[in-house]
PDB file of C-alpha atoms in Angstrom:
ATOM      1  CA  MET A   1      -3.995 -16.729  -6.735  1.00 79.00           C
ATOM      2  CA  GLN A   2      -7.110 -15.687  -4.910  1.00 88.00           C
ATOM      3  CA  LYS A   3      -9.559 -13.198  -6.444  1.00 93.00           C
ATOM      4  CA  LEU A   4      -9.338  -9.922  -4.532  1.00 96.00           C
ATOM      5  CA  ASN A   5     -11.766  -7.083  -3.918  1.00 95.00           C
ATOM      6  CA  PHE A   6     -10.160  -4.831  -6.549  1.00 96.00           C
ATOM      7  CA  PRO A   7     -11.083  -4.230 -10.181  1.00 95.00           C
ATOM      8  CA  PRO A   8      -9.509  -6.816 -12.524  1.00 94.00           C
ATOM      9  CA  TYR A   9      -5.982  -5.910 -13.629  1.00 95.00           C
ATOM     10  CA  SER A  10      -3.504  -7.596 -15.941  1.00 94.00           C
ATOM     11  CA  PHE A  11      -0.117  -8.766 -14.694  1.00 95.00           C
ATOM     12  CA  ARG A  12       2.977 -10.371 -16.208  1.00 94.00           C
ATOM     13  CA  PHE A  13       4.071 -13.665 -14.665  1.00 94.00           C
ATOM     14  CA  LYS A  14       6.988 -16.041 -15.075  1.00 94.00           C
ATOM     15  CA  ASN A  15       8.202 -19.233 -13.477  1.00 91.00           C
ATOM     16  CA  ASN A  16      11.345 -18.510 -11.463  1.00 75.00           C
ATOM     17  CA  GLN A  17      13.048 -21.616 -10.024  1.00 83.00           C
ATOM     18  CA  ASN A  18       9.682 -23.392  -9.672  1.00 88.00           C
ATOM     19  CA  LYS A  19       8.115 -20.330  -8.040  1.00 91.00           C
ATOM     20  CA  ILE A  20       5.703 -17.977  -9.744  1.00 94.00           C
ATOM     21  CA  ALA A  21       6.956 -14.397 -10.030  1.00 94.00           C
ATOM     22  CA  VAL A  22       5.011 -11.273 -10.959  1.00 95.00           C
ATOM     23  CA  PHE A  23       6.497  -8.264 -12.718  1.00 95.00           C
ATOM     24  CA  ASP A  24       6.578  -5.221 -10.447  1.00 95.00           C
ATOM     25  CA  ASP A  25       6.182  -2.096 -12.600  1.00 92.00           C
ATOM     26  CA  LEU A  26       7.767   0.079  -9.901  1.00 91.00           C
ATOM     27  CA  ARG A  27      10.809  -2.046  -9.104  1.00 92.00           C
ATOM     28  CA  LYS A  28      11.143  -2.975 -12.799  1.00 93.00           C
ATOM     29  CA  LYS A  29      11.757  -6.629 -12.000  1.00 93.00           C
ATOM     30  CA  PHE A  30       9.987  -9.908 -11.314  1.00 94.00           C
ATOM     31  CA  VAL A  31       9.331 -10.627  -7.630  1.00 93.00           C
ATOM     32  CA  ILE A  32       8.157 -13.870  -6.039  1.00 93.00           C
ATOM     33  CA  LEU A  33       4.381 -13.943  -5.908  1.00 94.00           C
ATOM     34  CA  THR A  34       3.422 -14.377  -2.251  1.00 94.00           C
ATOM     35  CA  PRO A  35      -0.158 -13.732  -1.074  1.00 95.00           C
ATOM     36  CA  GLU A  36       0.951 -10.365   0.384  1.00 94.00           C
ATOM     37  CA  GLU A  37       2.725  -9.443  -2.873  1.00 95.00           C
ATOM     38  CA  TRP A  38      -0.485 -10.251  -4.765  1.00 96.00           C
ATOM     39  CA  VAL A  39      -2.319  -7.714  -2.583  1.00 96.00           C
ATOM     40  CA  ARG A  40       0.504  -5.153  -2.957  1.00 96.00           C
ATOM     41  CA  GLN A  41       0.500  -5.449  -6.771  1.00 96.00           C
ATOM     42  CA  HIS A  42      -3.274  -4.978  -6.900  1.00 96.00           C
ATOM     43  CA  CYS A  43      -3.051  -2.010  -4.575  1.00 97.00           C
ATOM     44  CA  VAL A  44      -0.426  -0.271  -6.736  1.00 96.00           C
ATOM     45  CA  LYS A  45      -2.630  -0.804  -9.814  1.00 97.00           C
ATOM     46  CA  PHE A  46      -5.628   0.511  -7.835  1.00 97.00           C
ATOM     47  CA  LEU A  47      -3.796   3.685  -6.748  1.00 97.00           C
ATOM     48  CA  HIS A  48      -2.590   4.292 -10.307  1.00 96.00           C
ATOM     49  CA  SER A  49      -5.620   3.201 -12.372  1.00 95.00           C
ATOM     50  CA  GLU A  50      -8.520   4.131 -10.099  1.00 96.00           C
ATOM     51  CA  LYS A  51      -7.101   7.030  -8.066  1.00 96.00           C
ATOM     52  CA  ASN A  52      -4.845   8.449 -10.812  1.00 96.00           C
ATOM     53  CA  TYR A  53      -1.635   8.639  -8.754  1.00 96.00           C
ATOM     54  CA  PRO A  54       1.363   8.718 -11.118  1.00 96.00           C
ATOM     55  CA  LEU A  55       3.623   5.680 -10.795  1.00 95.00           C
ATOM     56  CA  SER A  56       6.520   8.119 -10.323  1.00 94.00           C
ATOM     57  CA  LEU A  57       4.996   9.147  -6.953  1.00 95.00           C
ATOM     58  CA  ILE A  58       4.473   5.572  -5.694  1.00 95.00           C
ATOM     59  CA  ASN A  59       7.189   3.689  -3.814  1.00 91.00           C
ATOM     60  CA  VAL A  60       7.152   0.094  -2.518  1.00 91.00           C
ATOM     61  CA  GLU A  61       9.064  -1.994   0.003  1.00 79.00           C
ATOM     62  CA  LYS A  62      11.555   0.520   1.385  1.00 75.00           C
ATOM     63  CA  GLN A  63      13.240   0.461   4.776  1.00 72.00           C
ATOM     64  CA  LEU A  64      12.626   2.971   7.513  1.00 69.00           C
ATOM     65  CA  LYS A  65      13.943   3.322  11.056  1.00 70.00           C
ATOM     66  CA  ILE A  66      11.423   3.382  13.897  1.00 67.00           C
ATOM     67  CA  ALA A  67      12.730   3.655  17.449  1.00 69.00           C
ATOM     68  CA  GLY A  68      16.055   2.224  16.303  1.00 74.00           C
ATOM     69  CA  LEU A  69      14.437  -0.758  14.572  1.00 72.00           C
ATOM     70  CA  THR A  70      14.568  -1.326  10.814  1.00 75.00           C
ATOM     71  CA  LYS A  71      11.105  -1.836   9.299  1.00 75.00           C
ATOM     72  CA  ARG A  72       9.774  -1.966   5.740  1.00 80.00           C
ATOM     73  CA  TYR A  73       6.690  -0.201   4.529  1.00 82.00           C
ATOM     74  CA  ASP A  74       4.549  -1.769   1.811  1.00 90.00           C
ATOM     75  CA  ILE A  75       3.520   1.277  -0.243  1.00 94.00           C
ATOM     76  CA  VAL A  76       4.051   5.005   0.124  1.00 93.00           C
ATOM     77  CA  VAL A  77       2.526   7.600  -2.188  1.00 94.00           C
ATOM     78  CA  PHE A  78       4.308  10.935  -2.285  1.00 93.00           C
ATOM     79  CA  GLN A  79       3.081  14.382  -3.205  1.00 92.00           C
ATOM     80  CA  PRO A  80       5.061  16.072  -5.997  1.00 91.00           C
ATOM     81  CA  GLU A  81       6.745  18.304  -3.385  1.00 90.00           C
ATOM     82  CA  GLY A  82       8.054  15.198  -1.571  1.00 88.00           C
ATOM     83  CA  GLU A  83       5.658  15.063   1.389  1.00 91.00           C
ATOM     84  CA  ILE A  84       3.949  11.743   2.011  1.00 91.00           C
ATOM     85  CA  GLN A  85       0.320  11.598   0.935  1.00 94.00           C
ATOM     86  CA  ILE A  86      -0.579   7.952   1.668  1.00 95.00           C
ATOM     87  CA  ILE A  87       0.914   4.973   3.506  1.00 93.00           C
ATOM     88  CA  VAL A  88      -0.520   1.564   2.630  1.00 95.00           C
ATOM     89  CA  GLU A  89      -0.135  -1.531   4.790  1.00 93.00           C
ATOM     90  CA  CYS A  90      -0.827  -4.740   2.847  1.00 95.00           C
ATOM     91  CA  LYS A  91      -1.580  -8.086   4.443  1.00 95.00           C
ATOM     92  CA  ALA A  92      -2.205 -11.467   2.856  1.00 95.00           C
ATOM     93  CA  PRO A  93      -5.901 -12.257   2.274  1.00 96.00           C
ATOM     94  CA  SER A  94      -5.760 -14.904   5.014  1.00 95.00           C
ATOM     95  CA  ILE A  95      -4.724 -12.271   7.596  1.00 94.00           C
ATOM     96  CA  LYS A  96      -7.616 -10.580   9.369  1.00 94.00           C
ATOM     97  CA  ILE A  97      -7.341  -6.799   9.714  1.00 94.00           C
ATOM     98  CA  THR A  98      -7.167  -6.090  13.449  1.00 91.00           C
ATOM     99  CA  GLN A  99      -6.243  -3.283  15.806  1.00 89.00           C
ATOM    100  CA  ASN A 100      -2.662  -4.611  15.643  1.00 89.00           C
ATOM    101  CA  THR A 101      -2.605  -3.810  11.922  1.00 87.00           C
ATOM    102  CA  PHE A 102      -3.693  -0.245  12.625  1.00 85.00           C
ATOM    103  CA  ASP A 103      -1.131  -0.002  15.431  1.00 85.00           C
ATOM    104  CA  GLN A 104       1.591  -1.094  12.989  1.00 83.00           C
ATOM    105  CA  ILE A 105       0.722   1.542  10.374  1.00 87.00           C
ATOM    106  CA  ALA A 106       0.316   4.165  13.126  1.00 84.00           C
ATOM    107  CA  ARG A 107       3.880   3.427  14.331  1.00 82.00           C
ATOM    108  CA  TYR A 108       5.158   3.841  10.780  1.00 84.00           C
ATOM    109  CA  ASN A 109       3.221   7.079  10.491  1.00 87.00           C
ATOM    110  CA  LEU A 110       4.882   8.536  13.586  1.00 83.00           C
ATOM    111  CA  THR A 111       7.990   8.719  11.396  1.00 83.00           C
ATOM    112  CA  LEU A 112       6.429   9.241   7.947  1.00 86.00           C
ATOM    113  CA  LYS A 113       3.623  11.740   8.766  1.00 90.00           C
ATOM    114  CA  ALA A 114       1.251  10.827   5.923  1.00 93.00           C
ATOM    115  CA  ASN A 115      -2.056  12.542   5.285  1.00 94.00           C
ATOM    116  CA  TYR A 116      -3.904   9.280   4.616  1.00 95.00           C
ATOM    117  CA  LEU A 117      -3.583   5.638   5.628  1.00 94.00           C
ATOM    118  CA  MET A 118      -4.862   2.549   3.846  1.00 95.00           C
ATOM    119  CA  VAL A 119      -4.938  -0.917   5.356  1.00 95.00           C
ATOM    120  CA  THR A 120      -5.920  -3.846   3.166  1.00 96.00           C
ATOM    121  CA  ASN A 121      -5.774  -7.609   2.963  1.00 96.00           C
ATOM    122  CA  GLY A 122      -7.110  -7.449  -0.575  1.00 96.00           C
ATOM    123  CA  LEU A 123     -10.584  -8.407   0.581  1.00 96.00           C
ATOM    124  CA  GLU A 124     -11.248  -5.598   3.059  1.00 96.00           C
ATOM    125  CA  HIS A 125      -9.957  -2.047   2.648  1.00 96.00           C
ATOM    126  CA  PHE A 126      -9.860   0.625   5.327  1.00 95.00           C
ATOM    127  CA  PHE A 127      -9.095   4.259   4.542  1.00 95.00           C
ATOM    128  CA  CYS A 128      -8.291   6.946   7.104  1.00 94.00           C
ATOM    129  CA  GLN A 129      -7.436  10.600   7.021  1.00 94.00           C
ATOM    130  CA  MET A 130      -5.080  11.727   9.754  1.00 90.00           C
ATOM    131  CA  ASP A 131      -6.306  14.366  12.181  1.00 89.00           C
ATOM    132  CA  TYR A 132      -3.015  15.399  13.764  1.00 87.00           C
ATOM    133  CA  GLU A 133      -4.556  18.186  15.813  1.00 88.00           C
ATOM    134  CA  ASN A 134      -6.842  15.777  17.699  1.00 87.00           C
ATOM    135  CA  GLU A 135      -4.485  12.777  17.342  1.00 81.00           C
ATOM    136  CA  ASN A 136      -6.947  10.402  15.718  1.00 83.00           C
ATOM    137  CA  TYR A 137      -8.066   8.827  12.454  1.00 84.00           C
ATOM    138  CA  ILE A 138     -11.091   9.886  10.448  1.00 92.00           C
ATOM    139  CA  PHE A 139     -12.358   6.810   8.619  1.00 93.00           C
ATOM    140  CA  LEU A 140     -13.302   7.409   4.984  1.00 95.00           C
ATOM    141  CA  LYS A 141     -15.274   5.474   2.370  1.00 95.00           C
ATOM    142  CA  GLU A 142     -12.555   6.123  -0.253  1.00 94.00           C
ATOM    143  CA  LEU A 143      -9.111   7.630  -0.685  1.00 94.00           C
ATOM    144  CA  PRO A 144      -9.023  10.950  -2.515  1.00 93.00           C
ATOM    145  CA  GLU A 145      -8.033  10.932  -6.156  1.00 92.00           C
ATOM    146  CA  TYR A 146      -4.799  12.501  -7.295  1.00 92.00           C
ATOM    147  CA  ILE A 147      -5.366  16.042  -8.506  1.00 82.00           C
ATOM    148  CA  ARG A 148      -2.608  18.008 -10.192  1.00 75.00           C
TER     149      ARG A 148
END
């Protein structure tokens, strides 16, 4: 798999019916290693190892309903009280981050109401804080660390 713009992390792999699978610490199972999954796994490690978010507050690949349509978010980080702190949209490294990517995460956020958004293809990372009062994003250099 391609080297990403994250610190180096260790992963567990296995061959599953001639496809490489990576162990997902959150789902507690091996999942097929697609380019997007590679980014997602790095991002989870980044949120936990670099930003100190407990794994118990991180959730991956869950369904949500938006305007009657079923969608799946990549990563959501909760606050201990249950509110959503961060939504992360992961794309494969070959996918360029465009306005459409931000539109997608913004649609998800209409339902989820997170404080922060992260969009990444593993090579480029964009971080935003939501300004609900003025209905816009404030771009940041970094996500805040978990403080408890």
